[in-house]
């Protein structure tokens, strides 16, 4: 059976030269980085501190800096993974449908939690940013940080923020939420998988939802619900809530 261990240095060099001239380099780098990151995650007992997304991002960043490869060139090959973000999000409807009877019974508390979570995420982001001396543009950029990336970037652009920076903040928020959620929810003695999942989805969008699915299908379904509806509510509330907050704070 063929193994990369059988390849000599010269063969590996030829393989790298061929790959570096192909758009497949970005895709290959992304897949290899995530496979390695997931291996580390499993070896660490699936600890949230060894979040595979954070590890993969760090590895790809190191390779780009070390090789001098531009992000545009990398993304030319990795954009297929980016394209799959949409279908992956839509696919969350399947586990959500399986939990539909339970969701119907909890409709009112779920609605209240979603509205409160969405408003709290926007208000705290803007208020803390302004109190720390951020410009109005930066406050508008950070406001939709808890929504999923495509929605957050669109909302940021509408508000007059910086969409590219919003994407970075969204990813950072998701990683931070996936890492800290278990410890925080345990400290608050919240044991319900429904409550834990909804909190992860609202606060940490897709990355938090992925973490929730690793715990249980029920938690993942509620996280998917929280992620999807929080994105919709952010698109509705942020355009009028952010200017109101900035005006109230004299910015």
PDB file of C-alpha atoms in Angstrom:
ATOM      1  CA  UNK A   1       0.000   0.000   0.000  1.00  0.00           C
ATOM      2  CA  UNK A   2       1.293   3.457  -0.878  1.00  0.00           C
ATOM      3  CA  UNK A   3       2.519   5.633   1.990  1.00  0.00           C
ATOM      4  CA  UNK A   4       4.000   9.101   2.169  1.00  0.00           C
ATOM      5  CA  UNK A   5       6.768   7.515   4.261  1.00  0.00           C
ATOM      6  CA  UNK A   6       7.968   5.817   1.059  1.00  0.00           C
ATOM      7  CA  UNK A   7       8.549   9.162  -0.634  1.00  0.00           C
ATOM      8  CA  UNK A   8      12.100  10.458  -0.595  1.00  0.00           C
ATOM      9  CA  UNK A   9      13.167  14.093  -0.253  1.00  0.00           C
ATOM     10  CA  UNK A  10      13.407  14.545  -4.020  1.00  0.00           C
ATOM     11  CA  UNK A  11       9.894  13.175  -4.584  1.00  0.00           C
ATOM     12  CA  UNK A  12       8.497  15.417  -1.882  1.00  0.00           C
ATOM     13  CA  UNK A  13      10.258  18.404  -3.454  1.00  0.00           C
ATOM     14  CA  UNK A  14       8.722  17.644  -6.863  1.00  0.00           C
ATOM     15  CA  UNK A  15       5.331  17.190  -5.249  1.00  0.00           C
ATOM     16  CA  UNK A  16       5.613  20.568  -3.477  1.00  0.00           C
ATOM     17  CA  UNK A  17       6.704  22.346  -6.674  1.00  0.00           C
ATOM     18  CA  UNK A  18       3.717  20.900  -8.540  1.00  0.00           C
ATOM     19  CA  UNK A  19       1.284  21.708  -5.726  1.00  0.00           C
ATOM     20  CA  UNK A  20       2.601  25.241  -5.171  1.00  0.00           C
ATOM     21  CA  UNK A  21       1.796  26.108  -8.793  1.00  0.00           C
ATOM     22  CA  UNK A  22      -1.753  24.788  -8.491  1.00  0.00           C
ATOM     23  CA  UNK A  23      -4.874  26.339  -6.929  1.00  0.00           C
ATOM     24  CA  UNK A  24      -5.169  23.035  -5.038  1.00  0.00           C
ATOM     25  CA  UNK A  25      -2.464  24.258  -2.655  1.00  0.00           C
ATOM     26  CA  UNK A  26      -4.905  26.328  -0.595  1.00  0.00           C
ATOM     27  CA  UNK A  27      -7.414  23.485  -0.364  1.00  0.00           C
ATOM     28  CA  UNK A  28      -4.733  20.917   0.487  1.00  0.00           C
ATOM     29  CA  UNK A  29      -3.241  23.174   3.136  1.00  0.00           C
ATOM     30  CA  UNK A  30      -6.645  23.769   4.714  1.00  0.00           C
ATOM     31  CA  UNK A  31      -7.546  20.071   4.844  1.00  0.00           C
ATOM     32  CA  UNK A  32      -4.148  18.995   6.166  1.00  0.00           C
ATOM     33  CA  UNK A  33      -4.139  21.698   8.830  1.00  0.00           C
ATOM     34  CA  UNK A  34      -7.594  20.736  10.049  1.00  0.00           C
ATOM     35  CA  UNK A  35      -6.853  16.983  10.030  1.00  0.00           C
ATOM     36  CA  UNK A  36      -3.763  17.602  12.140  1.00  0.00           C
ATOM     37  CA  UNK A  37      -5.657  19.995  14.424  1.00  0.00           C
ATOM     38  CA  UNK A  38      -8.436  17.446  14.919  1.00  0.00           C
ATOM     39  CA  UNK A  39      -5.832  14.778  15.729  1.00  0.00           C
ATOM     40  CA  UNK A  40      -4.408  17.080  18.421  1.00  0.00           C
ATOM     41  CA  UNK A  41      -7.942  17.744  19.669  1.00  0.00           C
ATOM     42  CA  UNK A  42      -8.692  14.020  20.014  1.00  0.00           C
ATOM     43  CA  UNK A  43      -5.342  13.337  21.674  1.00  0.00           C
ATOM     44  CA  UNK A  44      -6.163  16.052  24.215  1.00  0.00           C
ATOM     45  CA  UNK A  45      -9.371  14.265  25.178  1.00  0.00           C
ATOM     46  CA  UNK A  46     -11.500  16.666  23.103  1.00  0.00           C
ATOM     47  CA  UNK A  47     -10.761  19.439  25.543  1.00  0.00           C
ATOM     48  CA  UNK A  48     -12.304  22.760  24.433  1.00  0.00           C
ATOM     49  CA  UNK A  49      -8.905  24.352  25.085  1.00  0.00           C
ATOM     50  CA  UNK A  50      -7.554  22.401  22.084  1.00  0.00           C
ATOM     51  CA  UNK A  51     -10.128  23.833  19.692  1.00  0.00           C
ATOM     52  CA  UNK A  52      -9.309  22.437  16.217  1.00  0.00           C
ATOM     53  CA  UNK A  53     -10.409  25.593  14.393  1.00  0.00           C
ATOM     54  CA  UNK A  54      -8.015  27.748  16.435  1.00  0.00           C
ATOM     55  CA  UNK A  55      -5.158  25.286  15.911  1.00  0.00           C
ATOM     56  CA  UNK A  56      -5.816  25.034  12.159  1.00  0.00           C
ATOM     57  CA  UNK A  57      -5.922  28.832  11.783  1.00  0.00           C
ATOM     58  CA  UNK A  58      -2.611  29.150  13.628  1.00  0.00           C
ATOM     59  CA  UNK A  59      -0.986  26.476  11.448  1.00  0.00           C
ATOM     60  CA  UNK A  60      -2.204  28.015   8.183  1.00  0.00           C
ATOM     61  CA  UNK A  61      -1.080  31.474   9.311  1.00  0.00           C
ATOM     62  CA  UNK A  62       2.401  30.148  10.112  1.00  0.00           C
ATOM     63  CA  UNK A  63       2.668  28.467   6.701  1.00  0.00           C
ATOM     64  CA  UNK A  64       1.527  31.617   4.866  1.00  0.00           C
ATOM     65  CA  UNK A  65       4.001  33.801   6.759  1.00  0.00           C
ATOM     66  CA  UNK A  66       6.884  31.332   6.391  1.00  0.00           C
ATOM     67  CA  UNK A  67       6.301  30.754   2.673  1.00  0.00           C
ATOM     68  CA  UNK A  68       5.443  34.352   1.803  1.00  0.00           C
ATOM     69  CA  UNK A  69       2.210  33.240   0.164  1.00  0.00           C
ATOM     70  CA  UNK A  70      -0.437  35.947  -0.125  1.00  0.00           C
ATOM     71  CA  UNK A  71      -3.870  35.414   1.345  1.00  0.00           C
ATOM     72  CA  UNK A  72      -5.444  36.010  -2.082  1.00  0.00           C
ATOM     73  CA  UNK A  73      -3.436  33.156  -3.571  1.00  0.00           C
ATOM     74  CA  UNK A  74      -4.280  30.868  -0.676  1.00  0.00           C
ATOM     75  CA  UNK A  75      -7.987  31.683  -0.859  1.00  0.00           C
ATOM     76  CA  UNK A  76      -8.062  30.992  -4.608  1.00  0.00           C
ATOM     77  CA  UNK A  77      -7.714  27.328  -3.736  1.00  0.00           C
ATOM     78  CA  UNK A  78      -9.447  27.279  -0.354  1.00  0.00           C
ATOM     79  CA  UNK A  79     -12.620  29.035  -1.512  1.00  0.00           C
ATOM     80  CA  UNK A  80     -14.312  25.663  -2.108  1.00  0.00           C
ATOM     81  CA  UNK A  81     -14.327  25.149   1.667  1.00  0.00           C
ATOM     82  CA  UNK A  82     -15.784  28.642   2.015  1.00  0.00           C
ATOM     83  CA  UNK A  83     -18.517  27.712  -0.473  1.00  0.00           C
ATOM     84  CA  UNK A  84     -19.461  24.699   1.659  1.00  0.00           C
ATOM     85  CA  UNK A  85     -20.274  26.996   4.599  1.00  0.00           C
ATOM     86  CA  UNK A  86     -23.714  27.687   3.120  1.00  0.00           C
ATOM     87  CA  UNK A  87     -24.750  24.053   2.523  1.00  0.00           C
ATOM     88  CA  UNK A  88     -23.377  23.063   5.944  1.00  0.00           C
ATOM     89  CA  UNK A  89     -25.517  25.717   7.601  1.00  0.00           C
ATOM     90  CA  UNK A  90     -28.627  24.599   5.707  1.00  0.00           C
ATOM     91  CA  UNK A  91     -27.912  20.980   6.692  1.00  0.00           C
ATOM     92  CA  UNK A  92     -28.453  21.963  10.339  1.00  0.00           C
ATOM     93  CA  UNK A  93     -32.173  21.895   9.534  1.00  0.00           C
ATOM     94  CA  UNK A  94     -32.156  18.071   9.715  1.00  0.00           C
ATOM     95  CA  UNK A  95     -31.265  17.668  13.419  1.00  0.00           C
ATOM     96  CA  UNK A  96     -33.426  20.694  14.139  1.00  0.00           C
ATOM     97  CA  UNK A  97     -36.440  18.988  12.532  1.00  0.00           C
ATOM     98  CA  UNK A  98     -35.866  15.915  14.689  1.00  0.00           C
ATOM     99  CA  UNK A  99     -36.176  18.077  17.808  1.00  0.00           C
ATOM    100  CA  UNK A 100     -39.246  19.946  16.536  1.00  0.00           C
ATOM    101  CA  UNK A 101     -41.752  18.475  19.068  1.00  0.00           C
ATOM    102  CA  UNK A 102     -39.578  19.675  21.965  1.00  0.00           C
ATOM    103  CA  UNK A 103     -39.030  23.051  20.305  1.00  0.00           C
ATOM    104  CA  UNK A 104     -42.771  23.617  20.001  1.00  0.00           C
ATOM    105  CA  UNK A 105     -43.253  22.967  23.716  1.00  0.00           C
ATOM    106  CA  UNK A 106     -40.560  25.517  24.551  1.00  0.00           C
ATOM    107  CA  UNK A 107     -41.516  28.174  22.012  1.00  0.00           C
ATOM    108  CA  UNK A 108     -42.086  31.105  24.397  1.00  0.00           C
ATOM    109  CA  UNK A 109     -38.948  30.693  26.571  1.00  0.00           C
ATOM    110  CA  UNK A 110     -36.888  30.103  23.434  1.00  0.00           C
ATOM    111  CA  UNK A 111     -38.174  33.302  21.833  1.00  0.00           C
ATOM    112  CA  UNK A 112     -37.451  35.316  24.985  1.00  0.00           C
ATOM    113  CA  UNK A 113     -33.948  33.847  25.289  1.00  0.00           C
ATOM    114  CA  UNK A 114     -33.147  34.532  21.636  1.00  0.00           C
ATOM    115  CA  UNK A 115     -34.249  38.175  21.786  1.00  0.00           C
ATOM    116  CA  UNK A 116     -32.413  38.787  25.077  1.00  0.00           C
ATOM    117  CA  UNK A 117     -29.280  37.050  23.828  1.00  0.00           C
ATOM    118  CA  UNK A 118     -29.221  38.962  20.549  1.00  0.00           C
ATOM    119  CA  UNK A 119     -29.792  42.363  22.165  1.00  0.00           C
ATOM    120  CA  UNK A 120     -27.266  41.654  24.919  1.00  0.00           C
ATOM    121  CA  UNK A 121     -24.598  40.661  22.368  1.00  0.00           C
ATOM    122  CA  UNK A 122     -25.057  43.881  20.373  1.00  0.00           C
ATOM    123  CA  UNK A 123     -25.334  46.218  23.363  1.00  0.00           C
ATOM    124  CA  UNK A 124     -22.355  44.826  25.263  1.00  0.00           C
ATOM    125  CA  UNK A 125     -20.163  44.846  22.142  1.00  0.00           C
ATOM    126  CA  UNK A 126     -20.893  48.499  21.338  1.00  0.00           C
ATOM    127  CA  UNK A 127     -20.836  49.798  24.918  1.00  0.00           C
ATOM    128  CA  UNK A 128     -17.608  48.026  25.886  1.00  0.00           C
ATOM    129  CA  UNK A 129     -15.913  49.059  22.623  1.00  0.00           C
ATOM    130  CA  UNK A 130     -16.823  52.736  23.094  1.00  0.00           C
ATOM    131  CA  UNK A 131     -15.857  52.695  26.793  1.00  0.00           C
ATOM    132  CA  UNK A 132     -12.426  51.346  25.812  1.00  0.00           C
ATOM    133  CA  UNK A 133     -11.951  54.230  23.379  1.00  0.00           C
ATOM    134  CA  UNK A 134     -12.923  52.597  20.085  1.00  0.00           C
ATOM    135  CA  UNK A 135     -14.012  54.778  17.192  1.00  0.00           C
ATOM    136  CA  UNK A 136     -17.657  54.722  16.028  1.00  0.00           C
ATOM    137  CA  UNK A 137     -16.526  52.822  12.918  1.00  0.00           C
ATOM    138  CA  UNK A 138     -14.898  50.114  15.047  1.00  0.00           C
ATOM    139  CA  UNK A 139     -17.977  49.924  17.283  1.00  0.00           C
ATOM    140  CA  UNK A 140     -20.139  49.368  14.196  1.00  0.00           C
ATOM    141  CA  UNK A 141     -17.673  46.719  13.027  1.00  0.00           C
ATOM    142  CA  UNK A 142     -17.789  44.736  16.262  1.00  0.00           C
ATOM    143  CA  UNK A 143     -21.549  45.045  16.885  1.00  0.00           C
ATOM    144  CA  UNK A 144     -22.661  41.952  14.867  1.00  0.00           C
ATOM    145  CA  UNK A 145     -19.785  39.734  16.135  1.00  0.00           C
ATOM    146  CA  UNK A 146     -22.126  37.023  17.496  1.00  0.00           C
ATOM    147  CA  UNK A 147     -23.952  36.453  14.201  1.00  0.00           C
ATOM    148  CA  UNK A 148     -22.742  33.921  11.648  1.00  0.00           C
ATOM    149  CA  UNK A 149     -20.069  35.310   9.304  1.00  0.00           C
ATOM    150  CA  UNK A 150     -22.059  36.071   6.087  1.00  0.00           C
ATOM    151  CA  UNK A 151     -24.818  37.873   8.012  1.00  0.00           C
ATOM    152  CA  UNK A 152     -22.354  39.694  10.275  1.00  0.00           C
ATOM    153  CA  UNK A 153     -20.366  41.012   7.305  1.00  0.00           C
ATOM    154  CA  UNK A 154     -23.515  42.243   5.550  1.00  0.00           C
ATOM    155  CA  UNK A 155     -24.763  43.955   8.725  1.00  0.00           C
ATOM    156  CA  UNK A 156     -21.342  45.540   9.311  1.00  0.00           C
ATOM    157  CA  UNK A 157     -21.255  46.924   5.778  1.00  0.00           C
ATOM    158  CA  UNK A 158     -24.779  48.327   6.184  1.00  0.00           C
ATOM    159  CA  UNK A 159     -23.796  50.022   9.453  1.00  0.00           C
ATOM    160  CA  UNK A 160     -20.662  51.576   7.960  1.00  0.00           C
ATOM    161  CA  UNK A 161     -18.211  49.193   9.616  1.00  0.00           C
ATOM    162  CA  UNK A 162     -15.344  47.171   8.143  1.00  0.00           C
ATOM    163  CA  UNK A 163     -16.700  43.802   6.906  1.00  0.00           C
ATOM    164  CA  UNK A 164     -13.277  42.116   6.622  1.00  0.00           C
ATOM    165  CA  UNK A 165     -12.460  42.973  10.234  1.00  0.00           C
ATOM    166  CA  UNK A 166     -15.933  41.854  11.287  1.00  0.00           C
ATOM    167  CA  UNK A 167     -15.200  38.403   9.825  1.00  0.00           C
ATOM    168  CA  UNK A 168     -12.059  38.149  11.954  1.00  0.00           C
ATOM    169  CA  UNK A 169     -13.956  39.226  15.071  1.00  0.00           C
ATOM    170  CA  UNK A 170     -16.737  36.729  14.355  1.00  0.00           C
ATOM    171  CA  UNK A 171     -14.257  33.853  14.111  1.00  0.00           C
ATOM    172  CA  UNK A 172     -12.498  35.021  17.280  1.00  0.00           C
ATOM    173  CA  UNK A 173     -15.829  35.212  19.090  1.00  0.00           C
ATOM    174  CA  UNK A 174     -16.767  31.693  17.991  1.00  0.00           C
ATOM    175  CA  UNK A 175     -13.439  30.213  19.091  1.00  0.00           C
ATOM    176  CA  UNK A 176     -13.556  32.025  22.437  1.00  0.00           C
ATOM    177  CA  UNK A 177     -17.131  30.888  23.026  1.00  0.00           C
ATOM    178  CA  UNK A 178     -16.388  27.259  22.129  1.00  0.00           C
ATOM    179  CA  UNK A 179     -13.388  27.241  24.485  1.00  0.00           C
ATOM    180  CA  UNK A 180     -14.945  28.952  27.502  1.00  0.00           C
ATOM    181  CA  UNK A 181     -18.617  27.914  27.318  1.00  0.00           C
ATOM    182  CA  UNK A 182     -18.282  24.592  29.141  1.00  0.00           C
ATOM    183  CA  UNK A 183     -16.423  26.113  32.084  1.00  0.00           C
ATOM    184  CA  UNK A 184     -18.807  29.068  32.344  1.00  0.00           C
ATOM    185  CA  UNK A 185     -21.980  26.991  32.049  1.00  0.00           C
ATOM    186  CA  UNK A 186     -20.643  24.485  34.589  1.00  0.00           C
ATOM    187  CA  UNK A 187     -19.857  27.335  36.987  1.00  0.00           C
ATOM    188  CA  UNK A 188     -23.421  28.602  36.563  1.00  0.00           C
ATOM    189  CA  UNK A 189     -24.705  25.025  37.145  1.00  0.00           C
ATOM    190  CA  UNK A 190     -26.638  24.962  33.880  1.00  0.00           C
ATOM    191  CA  UNK A 191     -27.051  21.276  33.023  1.00  0.00           C
ATOM    192  CA  UNK A 192     -29.850  21.332  30.414  1.00  0.00           C
ATOM    193  CA  UNK A 193     -28.539  20.415  26.965  1.00  0.00           C
ATOM    194  CA  UNK A 194     -31.215  22.619  25.426  1.00  0.00           C
ATOM    195  CA  UNK A 195     -30.093  25.685  27.394  1.00  0.00           C
ATOM    196  CA  UNK A 196     -26.396  24.988  26.847  1.00  0.00           C
ATOM    197  CA  UNK A 197     -26.906  24.447  23.129  1.00  0.00           C
ATOM    198  CA  UNK A 198     -28.988  27.582  22.649  1.00  0.00           C
ATOM    199  CA  UNK A 199     -26.400  29.656  24.532  1.00  0.00           C
ATOM    200  CA  UNK A 200     -23.593  28.292  22.358  1.00  0.00           C
ATOM    201  CA  UNK A 201     -25.489  28.960  19.139  1.00  0.00           C
ATOM    202  CA  UNK A 202     -26.446  32.514  20.069  1.00  0.00           C
ATOM    203  CA  UNK A 203     -23.062  33.534  21.461  1.00  0.00           C
ATOM    204  CA  UNK A 204     -20.636  31.493  19.357  1.00  0.00           C
ATOM    205  CA  UNK A 205     -22.542  30.849  16.059  1.00  0.00           C
ATOM    206  CA  UNK A 206     -21.152  28.085  13.808  1.00  0.00           C
ATOM    207  CA  UNK A 207     -18.038  27.198  15.782  1.00  0.00           C
ATOM    208  CA  UNK A 208     -20.081  26.937  18.969  1.00  0.00           C
ATOM    209  CA  UNK A 209     -22.676  24.852  17.139  1.00  0.00           C
ATOM    210  CA  UNK A 210     -20.006  22.431  15.933  1.00  0.00           C
ATOM    211  CA  UNK A 211     -18.820  22.073  19.511  1.00  0.00           C
ATOM    212  CA  UNK A 212     -22.404  21.459  20.682  1.00  0.00           C
ATOM    213  CA  UNK A 213     -22.897  18.627  18.164  1.00  0.00           C
ATOM    214  CA  UNK A 214     -19.816  16.919  19.585  1.00  0.00           C
ATOM    215  CA  UNK A 215     -21.599  16.742  22.948  1.00  0.00           C
ATOM    216  CA  UNK A 216     -25.058  15.557  21.839  1.00  0.00           C
ATOM    217  CA  UNK A 217     -27.530  15.817  18.926  1.00  0.00           C
ATOM    218  CA  UNK A 218     -29.999  17.618  21.190  1.00  0.00           C
ATOM    219  CA  UNK A 219     -27.479  20.273  22.167  1.00  0.00           C
ATOM    220  CA  UNK A 220     -26.433  20.650  18.539  1.00  0.00           C
ATOM    221  CA  UNK A 221     -30.025  21.101  17.364  1.00  0.00           C
ATOM    222  CA  UNK A 222     -30.667  23.877  19.863  1.00  0.00           C
ATOM    223  CA  UNK A 223     -27.339  25.479  18.981  1.00  0.00           C
ATOM    224  CA  UNK A 224     -28.279  25.435  15.292  1.00  0.00           C
ATOM    225  CA  UNK A 225     -31.590  27.071  16.136  1.00  0.00           C
ATOM    226  CA  UNK A 226     -29.837  29.723  18.195  1.00  0.00           C
ATOM    227  CA  UNK A 227     -27.262  30.401  15.488  1.00  0.00           C
ATOM    228  CA  UNK A 228     -29.803  30.719  12.669  1.00  0.00           C
ATOM    229  CA  UNK A 229     -32.370  32.864  14.467  1.00  0.00           C
ATOM    230  CA  UNK A 230     -29.731  35.031  16.130  1.00  0.00           C
ATOM    231  CA  UNK A 231     -28.416  35.872  12.674  1.00  0.00           C
ATOM    232  CA  UNK A 232     -31.895  36.933  11.555  1.00  0.00           C
ATOM    233  CA  UNK A 233     -32.509  38.960  14.724  1.00  0.00           C
ATOM    234  CA  UNK A 234     -29.096  40.636  14.449  1.00  0.00           C
ATOM    235  CA  UNK A 235     -29.927  41.733  10.908  1.00  0.00           C
ATOM    236  CA  UNK A 236     -33.203  43.198  12.217  1.00  0.00           C
ATOM    237  CA  UNK A 237     -32.068  44.809  15.481  1.00  0.00           C
ATOM    238  CA  UNK A 238     -28.519  46.004  14.753  1.00  0.00           C
ATOM    239  CA  UNK A 239     -29.346  48.657  12.082  1.00  0.00           C
ATOM    240  CA  UNK A 240     -31.483  50.680  14.515  1.00  0.00           C
ATOM    241  CA  UNK A 241     -29.985  49.629  17.858  1.00  0.00           C
ATOM    242  CA  UNK A 242     -26.336  50.479  17.073  1.00  0.00           C
ATOM    243  CA  UNK A 243     -26.960  54.108  15.934  1.00  0.00           C
ATOM    244  CA  UNK A 244     -29.227  54.559  18.977  1.00  0.00           C
ATOM    245  CA  UNK A 245     -26.488  53.362  21.335  1.00  0.00           C
ATOM    246  CA  UNK A 246     -23.796  55.484  19.673  1.00  0.00           C
ATOM    247  CA  UNK A 247     -26.028  58.555  19.814  1.00  0.00           C
ATOM    248  CA  UNK A 248     -26.814  57.909  23.482  1.00  0.00           C
ATOM    249  CA  UNK A 249     -23.081  57.663  24.227  1.00  0.00           C
ATOM    250  CA  UNK A 250     -22.320  60.825  22.282  1.00  0.00           C
ATOM    251  CA  UNK A 251     -20.466  59.086  19.456  1.00  0.00           C
TER     252      UNK A 251
END
